[in-house]
Coordinates of C-alpha atoms and ligand atoms in Angstrom, one line a residue:
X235 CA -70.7 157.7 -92.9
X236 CA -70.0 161.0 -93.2
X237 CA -72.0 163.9 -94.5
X238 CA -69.0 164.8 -97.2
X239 CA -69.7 161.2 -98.8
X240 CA -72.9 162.1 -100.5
X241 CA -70.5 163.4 -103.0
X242 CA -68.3 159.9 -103.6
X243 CA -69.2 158.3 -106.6
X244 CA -70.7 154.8 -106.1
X245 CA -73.2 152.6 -107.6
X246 CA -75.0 152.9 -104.1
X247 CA -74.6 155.0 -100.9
X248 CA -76.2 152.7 -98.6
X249 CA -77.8 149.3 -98.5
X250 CA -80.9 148.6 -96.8
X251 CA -80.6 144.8 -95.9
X252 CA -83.6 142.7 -94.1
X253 CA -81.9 142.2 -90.9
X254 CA -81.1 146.1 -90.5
X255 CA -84.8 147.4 -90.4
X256 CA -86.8 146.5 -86.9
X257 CA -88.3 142.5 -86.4
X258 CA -91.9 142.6 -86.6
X259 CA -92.9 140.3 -84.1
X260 CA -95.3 137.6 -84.3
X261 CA -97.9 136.8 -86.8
X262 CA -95.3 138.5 -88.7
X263 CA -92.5 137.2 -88.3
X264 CA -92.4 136.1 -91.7
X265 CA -92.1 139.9 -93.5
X266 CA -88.7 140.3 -91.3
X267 CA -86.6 138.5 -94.4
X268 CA -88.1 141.2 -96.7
X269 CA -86.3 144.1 -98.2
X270 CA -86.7 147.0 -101.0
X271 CA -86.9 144.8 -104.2
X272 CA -83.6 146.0 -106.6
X273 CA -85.1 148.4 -109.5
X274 CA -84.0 146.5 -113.1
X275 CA -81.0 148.1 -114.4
X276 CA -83.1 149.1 -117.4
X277 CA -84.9 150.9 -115.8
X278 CA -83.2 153.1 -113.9
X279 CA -80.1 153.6 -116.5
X280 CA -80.5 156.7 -116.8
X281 CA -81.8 158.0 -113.4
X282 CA -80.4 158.9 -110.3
X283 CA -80.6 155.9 -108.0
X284 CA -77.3 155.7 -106.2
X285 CA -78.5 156.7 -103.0
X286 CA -80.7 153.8 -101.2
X287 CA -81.7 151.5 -103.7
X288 CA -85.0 153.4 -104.0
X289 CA -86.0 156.1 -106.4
X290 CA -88.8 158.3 -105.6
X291 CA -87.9 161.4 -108.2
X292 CA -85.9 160.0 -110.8
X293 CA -83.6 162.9 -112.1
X294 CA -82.4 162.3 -115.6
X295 CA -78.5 161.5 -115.8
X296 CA -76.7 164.0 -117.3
X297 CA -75.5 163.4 -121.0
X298 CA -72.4 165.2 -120.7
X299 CA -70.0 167.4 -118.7
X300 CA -72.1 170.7 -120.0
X301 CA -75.3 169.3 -118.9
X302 CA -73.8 168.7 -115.6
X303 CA -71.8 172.0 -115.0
X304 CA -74.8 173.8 -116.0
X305 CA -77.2 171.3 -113.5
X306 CA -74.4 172.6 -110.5
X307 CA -75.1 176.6 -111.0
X308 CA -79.0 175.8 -111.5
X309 CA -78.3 174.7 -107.8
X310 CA -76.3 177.1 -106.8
X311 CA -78.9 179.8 -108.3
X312 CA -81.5 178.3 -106.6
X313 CA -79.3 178.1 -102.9
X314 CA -79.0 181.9 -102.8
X315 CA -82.5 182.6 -103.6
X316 CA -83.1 180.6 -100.9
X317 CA -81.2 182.9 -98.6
X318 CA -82.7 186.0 -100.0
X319 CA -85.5 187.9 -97.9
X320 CA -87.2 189.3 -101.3
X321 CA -86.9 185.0 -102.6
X322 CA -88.0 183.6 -99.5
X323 CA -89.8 185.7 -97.3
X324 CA -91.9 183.0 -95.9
X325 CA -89.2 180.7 -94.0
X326 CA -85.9 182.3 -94.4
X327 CA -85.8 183.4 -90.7
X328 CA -86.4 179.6 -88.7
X329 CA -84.3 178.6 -92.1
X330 CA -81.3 180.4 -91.2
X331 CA -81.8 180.0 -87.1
X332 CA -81.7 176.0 -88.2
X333 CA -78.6 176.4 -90.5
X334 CA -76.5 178.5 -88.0
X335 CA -77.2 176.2 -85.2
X336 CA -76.9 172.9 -84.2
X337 CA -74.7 171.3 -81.2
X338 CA -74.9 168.1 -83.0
X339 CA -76.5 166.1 -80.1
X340 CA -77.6 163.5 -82.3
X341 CA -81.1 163.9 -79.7
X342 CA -83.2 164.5 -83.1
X343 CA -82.0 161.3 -84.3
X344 CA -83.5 159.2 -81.7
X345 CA -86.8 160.5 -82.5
X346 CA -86.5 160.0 -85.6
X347 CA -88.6 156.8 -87.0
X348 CA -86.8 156.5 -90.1
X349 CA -84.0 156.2 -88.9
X350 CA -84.9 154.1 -85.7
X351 CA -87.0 151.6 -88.0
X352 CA -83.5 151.9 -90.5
X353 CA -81.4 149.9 -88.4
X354 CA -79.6 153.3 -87.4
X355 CA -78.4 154.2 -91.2
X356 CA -76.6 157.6 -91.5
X357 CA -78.2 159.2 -94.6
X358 CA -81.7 158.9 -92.3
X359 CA -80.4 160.9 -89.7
X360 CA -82.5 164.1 -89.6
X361 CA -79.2 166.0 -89.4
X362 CA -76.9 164.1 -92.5
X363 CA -78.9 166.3 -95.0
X364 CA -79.2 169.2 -92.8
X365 CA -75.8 169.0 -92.9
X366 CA -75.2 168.5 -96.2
X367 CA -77.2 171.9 -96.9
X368 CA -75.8 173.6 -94.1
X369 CA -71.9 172.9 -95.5
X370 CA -72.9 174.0 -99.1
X371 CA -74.9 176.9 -97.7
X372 CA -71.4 178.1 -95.6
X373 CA -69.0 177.9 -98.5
X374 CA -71.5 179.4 -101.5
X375 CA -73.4 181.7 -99.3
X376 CA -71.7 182.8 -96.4
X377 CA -69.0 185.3 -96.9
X378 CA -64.8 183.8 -96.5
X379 CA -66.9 180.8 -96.7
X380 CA -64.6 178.7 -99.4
X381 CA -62.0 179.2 -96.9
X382 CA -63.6 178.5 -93.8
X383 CA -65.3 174.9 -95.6
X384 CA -61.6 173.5 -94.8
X385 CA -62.2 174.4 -91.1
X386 CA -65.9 173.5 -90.8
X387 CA -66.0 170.4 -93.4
X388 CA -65.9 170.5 -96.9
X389 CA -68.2 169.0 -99.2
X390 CA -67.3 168.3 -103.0
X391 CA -70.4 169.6 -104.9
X392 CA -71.0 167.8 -108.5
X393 CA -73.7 166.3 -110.2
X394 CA -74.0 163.2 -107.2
X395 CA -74.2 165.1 -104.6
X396 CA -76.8 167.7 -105.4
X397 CA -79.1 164.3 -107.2
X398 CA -78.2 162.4 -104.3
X399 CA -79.6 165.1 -102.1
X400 CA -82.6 165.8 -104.1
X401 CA -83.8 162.0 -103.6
X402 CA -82.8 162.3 -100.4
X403 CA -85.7 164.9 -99.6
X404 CA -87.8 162.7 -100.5
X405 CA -87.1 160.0 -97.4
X406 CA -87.9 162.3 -94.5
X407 CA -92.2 162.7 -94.0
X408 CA -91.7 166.5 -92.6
X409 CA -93.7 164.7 -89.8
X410 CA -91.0 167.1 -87.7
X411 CA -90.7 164.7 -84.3
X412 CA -86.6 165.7 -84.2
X413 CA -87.9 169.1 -84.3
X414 CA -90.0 169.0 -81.2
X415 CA -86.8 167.1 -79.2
X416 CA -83.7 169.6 -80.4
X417 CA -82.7 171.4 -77.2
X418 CA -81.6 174.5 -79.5
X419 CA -84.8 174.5 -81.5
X420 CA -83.5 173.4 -84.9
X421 CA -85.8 172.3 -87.2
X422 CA -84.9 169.7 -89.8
X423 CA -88.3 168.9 -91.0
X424 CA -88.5 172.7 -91.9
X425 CA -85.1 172.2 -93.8
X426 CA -86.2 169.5 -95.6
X427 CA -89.0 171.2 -96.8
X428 CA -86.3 174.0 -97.8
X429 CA -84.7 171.6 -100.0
X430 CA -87.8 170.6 -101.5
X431 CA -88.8 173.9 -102.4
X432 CA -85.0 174.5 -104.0
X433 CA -85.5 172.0 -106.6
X434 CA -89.3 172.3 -107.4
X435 CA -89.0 176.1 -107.3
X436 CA -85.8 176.8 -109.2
X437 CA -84.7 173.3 -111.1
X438 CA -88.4 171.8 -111.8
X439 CA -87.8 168.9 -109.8
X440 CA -90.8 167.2 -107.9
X441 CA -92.0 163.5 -107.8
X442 CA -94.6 163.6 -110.6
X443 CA -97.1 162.4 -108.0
X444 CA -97.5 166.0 -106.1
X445 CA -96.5 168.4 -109.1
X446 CA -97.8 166.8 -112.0
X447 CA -100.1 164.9 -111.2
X448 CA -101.2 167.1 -107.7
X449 CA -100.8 170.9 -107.4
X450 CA -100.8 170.9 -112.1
X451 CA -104.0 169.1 -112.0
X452 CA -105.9 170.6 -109.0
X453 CA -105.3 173.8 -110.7
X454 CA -106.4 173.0 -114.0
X455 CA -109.2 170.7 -113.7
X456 CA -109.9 171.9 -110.5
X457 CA -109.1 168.2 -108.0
X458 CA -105.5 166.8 -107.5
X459 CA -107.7 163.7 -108.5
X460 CA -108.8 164.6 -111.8
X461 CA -112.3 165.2 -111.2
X462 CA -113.5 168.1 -112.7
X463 CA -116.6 169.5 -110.8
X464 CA -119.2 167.9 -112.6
X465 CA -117.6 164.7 -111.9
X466 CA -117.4 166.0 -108.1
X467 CA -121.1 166.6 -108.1
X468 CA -122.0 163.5 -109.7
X469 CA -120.1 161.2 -106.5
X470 CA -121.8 163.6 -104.3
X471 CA -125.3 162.1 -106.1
X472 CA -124.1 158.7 -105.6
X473 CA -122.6 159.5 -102.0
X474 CA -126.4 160.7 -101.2
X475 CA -127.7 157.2 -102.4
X476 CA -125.3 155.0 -101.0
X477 CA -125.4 156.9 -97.1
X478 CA -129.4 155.7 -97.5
X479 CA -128.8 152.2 -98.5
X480 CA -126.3 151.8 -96.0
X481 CA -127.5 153.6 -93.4
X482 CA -131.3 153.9 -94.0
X483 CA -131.1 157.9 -93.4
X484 CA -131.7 160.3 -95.9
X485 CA -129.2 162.9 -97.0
X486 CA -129.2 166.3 -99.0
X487 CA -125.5 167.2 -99.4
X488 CA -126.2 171.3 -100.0
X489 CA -123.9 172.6 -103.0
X490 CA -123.1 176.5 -103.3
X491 CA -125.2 178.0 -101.0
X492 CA -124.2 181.7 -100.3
X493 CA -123.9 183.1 -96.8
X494 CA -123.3 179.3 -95.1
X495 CA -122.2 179.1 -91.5
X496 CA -119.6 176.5 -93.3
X497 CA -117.9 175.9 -96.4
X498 CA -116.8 172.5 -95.4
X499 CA -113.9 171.1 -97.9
X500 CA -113.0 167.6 -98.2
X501 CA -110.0 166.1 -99.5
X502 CA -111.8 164.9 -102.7
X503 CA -109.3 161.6 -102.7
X504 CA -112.3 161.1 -99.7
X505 CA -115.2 161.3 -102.4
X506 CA -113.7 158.6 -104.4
X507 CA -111.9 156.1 -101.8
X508 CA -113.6 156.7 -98.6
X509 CA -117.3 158.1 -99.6
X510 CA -118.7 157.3 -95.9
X511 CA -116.6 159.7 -94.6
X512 CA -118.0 162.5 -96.9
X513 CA -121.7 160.7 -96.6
X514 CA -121.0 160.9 -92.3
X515 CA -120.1 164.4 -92.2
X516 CA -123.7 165.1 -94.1
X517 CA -125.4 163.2 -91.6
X518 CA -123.8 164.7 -88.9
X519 CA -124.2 168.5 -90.0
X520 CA -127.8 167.3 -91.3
X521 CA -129.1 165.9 -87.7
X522 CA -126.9 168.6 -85.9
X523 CA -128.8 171.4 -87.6
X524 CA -125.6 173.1 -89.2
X525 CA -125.9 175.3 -91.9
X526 CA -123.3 174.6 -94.5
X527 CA -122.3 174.3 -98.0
X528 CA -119.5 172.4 -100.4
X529 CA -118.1 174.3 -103.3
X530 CA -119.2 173.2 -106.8
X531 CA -116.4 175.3 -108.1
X532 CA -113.1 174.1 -109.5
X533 CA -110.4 173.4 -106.4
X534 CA -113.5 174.9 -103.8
X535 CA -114.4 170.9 -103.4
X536 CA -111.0 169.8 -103.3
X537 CA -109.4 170.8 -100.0
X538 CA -105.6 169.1 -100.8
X539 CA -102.6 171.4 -101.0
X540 CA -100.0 169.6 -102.0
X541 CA -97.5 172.4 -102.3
X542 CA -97.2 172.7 -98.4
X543 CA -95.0 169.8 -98.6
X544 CA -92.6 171.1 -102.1
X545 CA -93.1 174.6 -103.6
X546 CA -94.4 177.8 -101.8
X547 CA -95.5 179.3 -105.5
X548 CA -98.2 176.1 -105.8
X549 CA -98.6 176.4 -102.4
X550 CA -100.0 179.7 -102.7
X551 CA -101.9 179.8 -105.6
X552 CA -104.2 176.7 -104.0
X553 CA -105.1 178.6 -100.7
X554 CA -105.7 181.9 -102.4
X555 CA -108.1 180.0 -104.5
X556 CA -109.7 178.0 -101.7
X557 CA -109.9 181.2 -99.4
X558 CA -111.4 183.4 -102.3
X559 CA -114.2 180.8 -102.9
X560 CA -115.0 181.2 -99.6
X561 CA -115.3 185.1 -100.0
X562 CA -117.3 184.9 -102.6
X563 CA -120.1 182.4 -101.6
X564 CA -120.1 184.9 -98.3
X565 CA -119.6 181.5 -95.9
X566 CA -118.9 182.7 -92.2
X567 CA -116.2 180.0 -91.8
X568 CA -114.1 177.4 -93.5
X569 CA -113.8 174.5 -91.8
X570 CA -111.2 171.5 -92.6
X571 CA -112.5 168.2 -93.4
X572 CA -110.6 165.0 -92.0
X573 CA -107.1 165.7 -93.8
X574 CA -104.3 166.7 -92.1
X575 CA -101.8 168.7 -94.4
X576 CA -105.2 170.5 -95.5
X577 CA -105.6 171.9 -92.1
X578 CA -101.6 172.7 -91.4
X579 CA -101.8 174.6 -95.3
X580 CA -105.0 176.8 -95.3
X581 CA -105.3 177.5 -91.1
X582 CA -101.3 178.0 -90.0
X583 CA -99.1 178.4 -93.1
X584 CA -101.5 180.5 -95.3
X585 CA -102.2 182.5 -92.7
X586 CA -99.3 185.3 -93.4
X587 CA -100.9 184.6 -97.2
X588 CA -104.5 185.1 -96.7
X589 CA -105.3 188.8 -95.5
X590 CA -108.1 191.1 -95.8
X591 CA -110.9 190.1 -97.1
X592 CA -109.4 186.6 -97.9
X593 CA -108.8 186.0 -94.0
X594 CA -112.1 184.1 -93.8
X595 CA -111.8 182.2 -90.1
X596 CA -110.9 178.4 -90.6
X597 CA -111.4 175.5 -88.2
X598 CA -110.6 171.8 -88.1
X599 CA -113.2 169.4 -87.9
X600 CA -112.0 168.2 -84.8
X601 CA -113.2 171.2 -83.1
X602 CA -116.4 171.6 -84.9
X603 CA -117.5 167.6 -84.0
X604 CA -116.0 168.3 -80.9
X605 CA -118.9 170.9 -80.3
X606 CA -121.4 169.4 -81.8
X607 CA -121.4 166.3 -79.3
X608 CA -120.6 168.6 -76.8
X609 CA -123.7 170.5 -77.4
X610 CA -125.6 167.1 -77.3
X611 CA -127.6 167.6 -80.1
X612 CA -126.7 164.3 -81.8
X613 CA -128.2 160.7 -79.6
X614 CA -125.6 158.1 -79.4
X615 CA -125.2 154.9 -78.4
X616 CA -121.6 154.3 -77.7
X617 CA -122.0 150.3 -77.2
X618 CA -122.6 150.6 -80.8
X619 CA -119.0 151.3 -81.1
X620 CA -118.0 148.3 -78.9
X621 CA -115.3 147.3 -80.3
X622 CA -111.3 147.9 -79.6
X623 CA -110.4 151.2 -81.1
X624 CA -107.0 153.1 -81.2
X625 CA -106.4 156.6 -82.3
X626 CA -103.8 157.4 -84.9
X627 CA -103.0 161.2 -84.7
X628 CA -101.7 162.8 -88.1
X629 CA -98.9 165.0 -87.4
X630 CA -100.1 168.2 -89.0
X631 CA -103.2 168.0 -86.8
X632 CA -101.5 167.1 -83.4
X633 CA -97.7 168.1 -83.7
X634 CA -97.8 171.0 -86.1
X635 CA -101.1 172.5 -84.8
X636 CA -101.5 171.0 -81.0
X637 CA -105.2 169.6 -81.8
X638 CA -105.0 167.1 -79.3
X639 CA -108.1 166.8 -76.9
X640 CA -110.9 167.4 -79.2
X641 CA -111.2 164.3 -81.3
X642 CA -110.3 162.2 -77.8
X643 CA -113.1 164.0 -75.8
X644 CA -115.0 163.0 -79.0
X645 CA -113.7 159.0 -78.9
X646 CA -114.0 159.0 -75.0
X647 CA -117.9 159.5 -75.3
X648 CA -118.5 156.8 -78.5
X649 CA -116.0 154.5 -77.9
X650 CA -116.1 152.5 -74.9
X651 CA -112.9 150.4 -75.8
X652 CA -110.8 153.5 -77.3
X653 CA -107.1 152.9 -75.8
X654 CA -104.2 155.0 -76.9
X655 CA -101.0 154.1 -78.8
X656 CA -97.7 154.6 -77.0
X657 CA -97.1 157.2 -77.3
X658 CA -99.6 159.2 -78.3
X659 CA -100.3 163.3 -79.0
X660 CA -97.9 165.4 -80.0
X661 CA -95.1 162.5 -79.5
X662 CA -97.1 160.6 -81.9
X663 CA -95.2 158.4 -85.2
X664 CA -96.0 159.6 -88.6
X665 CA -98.4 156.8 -90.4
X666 CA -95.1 157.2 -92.6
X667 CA -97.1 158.5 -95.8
X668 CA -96.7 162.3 -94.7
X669 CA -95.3 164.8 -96.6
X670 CA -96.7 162.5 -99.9
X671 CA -95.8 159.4 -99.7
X672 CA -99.0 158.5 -99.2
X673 CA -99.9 159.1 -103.0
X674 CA -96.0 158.4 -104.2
X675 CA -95.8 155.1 -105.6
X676 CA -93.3 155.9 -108.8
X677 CA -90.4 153.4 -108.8
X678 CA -89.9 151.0 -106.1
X679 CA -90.9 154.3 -103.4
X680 CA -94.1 152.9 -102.1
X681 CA -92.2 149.2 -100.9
X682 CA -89.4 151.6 -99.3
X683 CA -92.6 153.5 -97.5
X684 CA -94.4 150.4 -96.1
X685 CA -91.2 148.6 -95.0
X686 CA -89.7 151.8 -93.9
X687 CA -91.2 155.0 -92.9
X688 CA -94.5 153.5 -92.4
X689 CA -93.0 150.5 -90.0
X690 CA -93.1 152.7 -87.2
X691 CA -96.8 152.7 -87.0
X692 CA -97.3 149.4 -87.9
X693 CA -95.7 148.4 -84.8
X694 CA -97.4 151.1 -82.9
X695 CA -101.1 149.9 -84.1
X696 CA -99.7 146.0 -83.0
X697 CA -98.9 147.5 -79.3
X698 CA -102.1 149.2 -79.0
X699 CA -104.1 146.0 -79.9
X700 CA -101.9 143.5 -78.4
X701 CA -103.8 141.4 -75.7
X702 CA -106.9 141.0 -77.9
X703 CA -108.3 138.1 -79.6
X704 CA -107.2 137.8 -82.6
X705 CA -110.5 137.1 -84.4
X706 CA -112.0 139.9 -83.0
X707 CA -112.3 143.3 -85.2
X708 CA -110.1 146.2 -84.5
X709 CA -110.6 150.0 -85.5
X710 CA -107.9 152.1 -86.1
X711 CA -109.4 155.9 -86.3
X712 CA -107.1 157.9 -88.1
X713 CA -109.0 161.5 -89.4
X714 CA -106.7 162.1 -92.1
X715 CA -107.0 160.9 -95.4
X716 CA -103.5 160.7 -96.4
X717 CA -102.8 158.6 -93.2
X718 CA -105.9 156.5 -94.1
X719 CA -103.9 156.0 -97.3
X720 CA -100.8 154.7 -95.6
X721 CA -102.9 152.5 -93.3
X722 CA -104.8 151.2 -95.5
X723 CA -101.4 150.0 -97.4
X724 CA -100.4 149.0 -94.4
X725 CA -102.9 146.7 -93.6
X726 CA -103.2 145.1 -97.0
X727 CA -99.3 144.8 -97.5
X728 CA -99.1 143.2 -94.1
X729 CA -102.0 141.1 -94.6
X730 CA -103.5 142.3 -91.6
X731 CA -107.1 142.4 -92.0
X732 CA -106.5 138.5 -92.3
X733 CA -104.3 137.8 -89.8
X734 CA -105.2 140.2 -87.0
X735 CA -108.5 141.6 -88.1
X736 CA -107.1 145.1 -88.2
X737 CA -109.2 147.7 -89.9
X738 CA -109.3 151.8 -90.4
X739 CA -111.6 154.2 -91.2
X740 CA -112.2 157.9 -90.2
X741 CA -113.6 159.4 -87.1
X742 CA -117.2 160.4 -88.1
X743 CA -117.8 157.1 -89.5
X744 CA -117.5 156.2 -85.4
X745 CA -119.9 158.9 -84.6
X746 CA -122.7 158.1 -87.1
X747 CA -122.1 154.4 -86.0
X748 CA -122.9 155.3 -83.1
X749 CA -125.8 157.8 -83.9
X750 CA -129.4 155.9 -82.5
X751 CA -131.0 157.3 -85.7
X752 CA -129.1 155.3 -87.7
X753 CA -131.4 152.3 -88.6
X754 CA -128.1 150.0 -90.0
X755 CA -124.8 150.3 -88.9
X756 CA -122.0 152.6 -91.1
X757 CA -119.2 150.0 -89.7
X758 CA -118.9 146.7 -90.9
X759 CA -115.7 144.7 -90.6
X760 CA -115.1 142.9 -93.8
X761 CA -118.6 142.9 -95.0
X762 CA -119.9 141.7 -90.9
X763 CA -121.8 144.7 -89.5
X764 CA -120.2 146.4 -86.3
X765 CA -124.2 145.9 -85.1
X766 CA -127.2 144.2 -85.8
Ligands
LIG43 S1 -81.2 167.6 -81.8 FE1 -80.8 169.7 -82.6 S2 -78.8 170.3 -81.9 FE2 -79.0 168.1 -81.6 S3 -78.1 167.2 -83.5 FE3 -80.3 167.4 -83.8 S4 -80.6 169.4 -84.8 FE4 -78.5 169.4 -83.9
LIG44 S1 -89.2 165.3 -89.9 FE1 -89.7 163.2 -89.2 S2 -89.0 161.8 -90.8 FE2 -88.0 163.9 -91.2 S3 -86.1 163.7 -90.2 FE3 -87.5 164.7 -88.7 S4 -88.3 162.9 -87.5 FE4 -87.3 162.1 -89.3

């Protein structure tokens, strides 16, 4: 297929069947005749959903041949902003670098896990859509382009095409593995996220599930989750109770306090799906002797970003608001609970964003646990832990930031049975819920994320645990909460908890399990304790 078809008219570009995607081998052999279940035609009547049989978006169809002509220069408004230093001052320079060149290798595709776990289908490739932008970007933007577009490949632009490529967007993670392997240093995760931005930013088009419902909400109620922050302080309450019942240690979880060593900020999706993570991190910083606060104000206690991934305006206005709570409560550092994008937006990509007084230091968590067992203030007991465990690494942690050792030096020390996935670091697989999938579930999106983007990884967790019993419980650790997301849908759609014992969970939930103060384990593996 060739990048000029995005623009043929057809009831679908390309067909996923069950015997394209990657076998899953045994005791699951019996997904392999699965594929994306069709959307009713109701439904999706008057959406796009010509591209893949997915929808993740769901642009309107056009009523008429106004609509649609007027949807085209929207586009082609929004292209040349993109391409304007006063528009686009943040990316425009590695934006352009990736348009003018690419020696069309195909080396990106081969790292790419969508498209591997595809079967090979062209509109994965991490360089069809680059290359869709890149043709429209030479004939609108360039000058003589019109004529040269005969030379270079044309591309008819209508109403399909620019729809088409829209949903399209929305099937790469930004997890950015072709990026690290393209011998002239194009990025086509970072063009992706280009595209993204073009139709937040200029045509108001976002899955509802990061604007709407993400970036709209955190602002106004003050959590992407909804929570406002009395509803944050009440979980915290419960969190408190619950870490003593299961743990048998008292916890004080300090709110607000001014002049901190730490503002620590969670995503607050932890507070309501995974409260042991939040209740570990108190008991950690408690027996470790940190000084450190949470933020009881509105978006200070929610630590998501969602604009990284679609819209630099969003973007913004979250980490000015996270760095200015940190101002004003006088806190020495920020430092980034267990979720990845939060640490790639608020330590590297607000960082050209955040000066003065608002360039209060951040640090990951990895680095902060990493000291405080370094420092060997905490007692552990790593046969506590004695159970297989694998590390996932969450590409905005590893990849995009090169936090690698920390959180193993950490595993190494409380996990006797920790073993790697192949491979592992920076060439690690996206859990396949980057970028938002983990949260976008609109449509049929979230089957085309567990059978697709997130297959990768399934098969990588398999490999990692392959050779153990099967009845015997497995950990993966993966300190991220949107990849806990994805795993967690992993394991259930898979049934994996059932047939393999697989289980996830965080990494200081490993370290308090491991903690000899403890008086009851934090672990348990389908209600079993990890310990008696
Ligand atoms: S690896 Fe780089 S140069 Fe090769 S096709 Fe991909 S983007 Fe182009
Ligand atoms: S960023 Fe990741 S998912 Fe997107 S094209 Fe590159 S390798 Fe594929």
């Amino acid at each position: 297929m060739k990048p000029s078809d995005i623009s043929r008219k057809s009831e679908c570009l390309c067909h996923v069947e069950p015997a394209d995607l990657t076998p899953l081998p045994f005791p699951y052999e019996d997904y392999n005749d699965r594929t994306i279940t069709a959307l009713k035609p109701d439904k999706i009547k008057s959406i796009e959903s010509s591209l893949d049989d997915t929808v993740a978006v769901g642009i309107p169809k056009p009523a008429g041949e106004e609509e649609e002509k007027a949807f085209v220069e929207r586009f082609l408004a929004g292209l040349k902003k993109l391409f304007e230093k006063e528009n686009n001052w943040t990316f425009l320079q590695p934006l352009i670098l990736s348009m003018e060149h690419c020696a069309k290798c195909q080396t990106c595709s081969q790292a790419c896990p969508v498209y591997e776990m595809s079967g090979g289908k062209d509109i994965y490739r991490p360089i069809f859509r680059a290359e869709v932008l890149r043709r429209i970007y030479r004939k609108y933007i360039k000058p003589g382009g019109k004529i040269s577009a005969r030379l270079t490949g044309d591309i008819d632009l209508n109403w399909t095409t620019i729809a088409r490529l829209a949903e399209l967007s929305y099937r790469c993670t930004l997890c950015r593995r072709c990026a690290t392997v393209c011998p002239v240093g194009v990025d086509n995760g970072l063009i992706n996220h280009e595209i993204r931005k073009l139709f937040s930013q200029e045509m108001g088009i976002a899955p509802k599930e990061i604007h709407d419902k993400g970036s709209v909400l955190q602002l106004s109620k003050g959590s992407s989750t909804g929570m406002i922050p009395l509803a944050a302080r009440d979980s915290v309450e419960f969190i408190e109770e619950e870490m003593e019942e299961i743990t048998g240690c008292k916890v004080n979880i300090p709110w607000d306090v001014e002049g901190a060593d730490i503002l620590l900020l969670h995503n607050a999706g932890e507070m309501l799906a995974w409260p042991e993570n939040v209740g570990a991190f108190a008991i950690i910083f408690q027996a470790a002797g940190i000084s450190w606060t949470l933020s009881s104000e509105a978006v200070g206690y929610d630590a998501v970003n969602y604009g990284l991934w679609y819209d630099d305006v969003q973007f913004s206005r979250v980490a000015v608001r996270h760095a200015d709570i940190a101002r004003r409560l006088r806190v020495k550092k920020i430092v980034m609970g267990e979720c990845g994008h939060a640490h790639k937006a608020l330590t590297v990509i607000a960082d050209r964003l955040l000066t003065g007084d608002l360039n209060i230091p951040r640090e990951s968590a990895m680095v902060t646990l990493d000291n405080i067992i370094s420092s060997g203030k905490l007692k552990l007991d790593p046969m506590r832990n004695n159970f297989p465990v694998t590390l996932h690494d969450p590409c905005n942690i590893v990849r995009s930031m090169g936090i690698v050792e920390p959180q193993r030096r950490i595993l190494r020390k409380i996990a006797p049975l920790f073993r790697e996935m192949t491979p592992h670091g920076v060439d690690n697989y996206c859990c396949g819920g980057g970028s938002g999938f983990a949260i976008m579930s609109g449509y049929n999106f979230s089957e085309w994320r567990t059978l697709l983007s997130s297959r990768k990884k399934f098969l990588q967790i398999l490999d990692a645990f392959s050779g153990e019993p099967e009845d015997m419980p497995k950990y993966v650790c993966a300190p991220c909460s949107n990849c806990k997301g994805s795993i967690r849908d992993i394991i259930s759609y898979y049934d994996a908890e059932e047939r393999s014992r697989i289980y996830y969970g965080g990494l200081v939930e490993l370290i308090v399990n491991a903690m000899t103060d403890m008086k009851k384990p934090i672990i348990s593996f389908g209600g079993e304790p990890s310990w008696a």
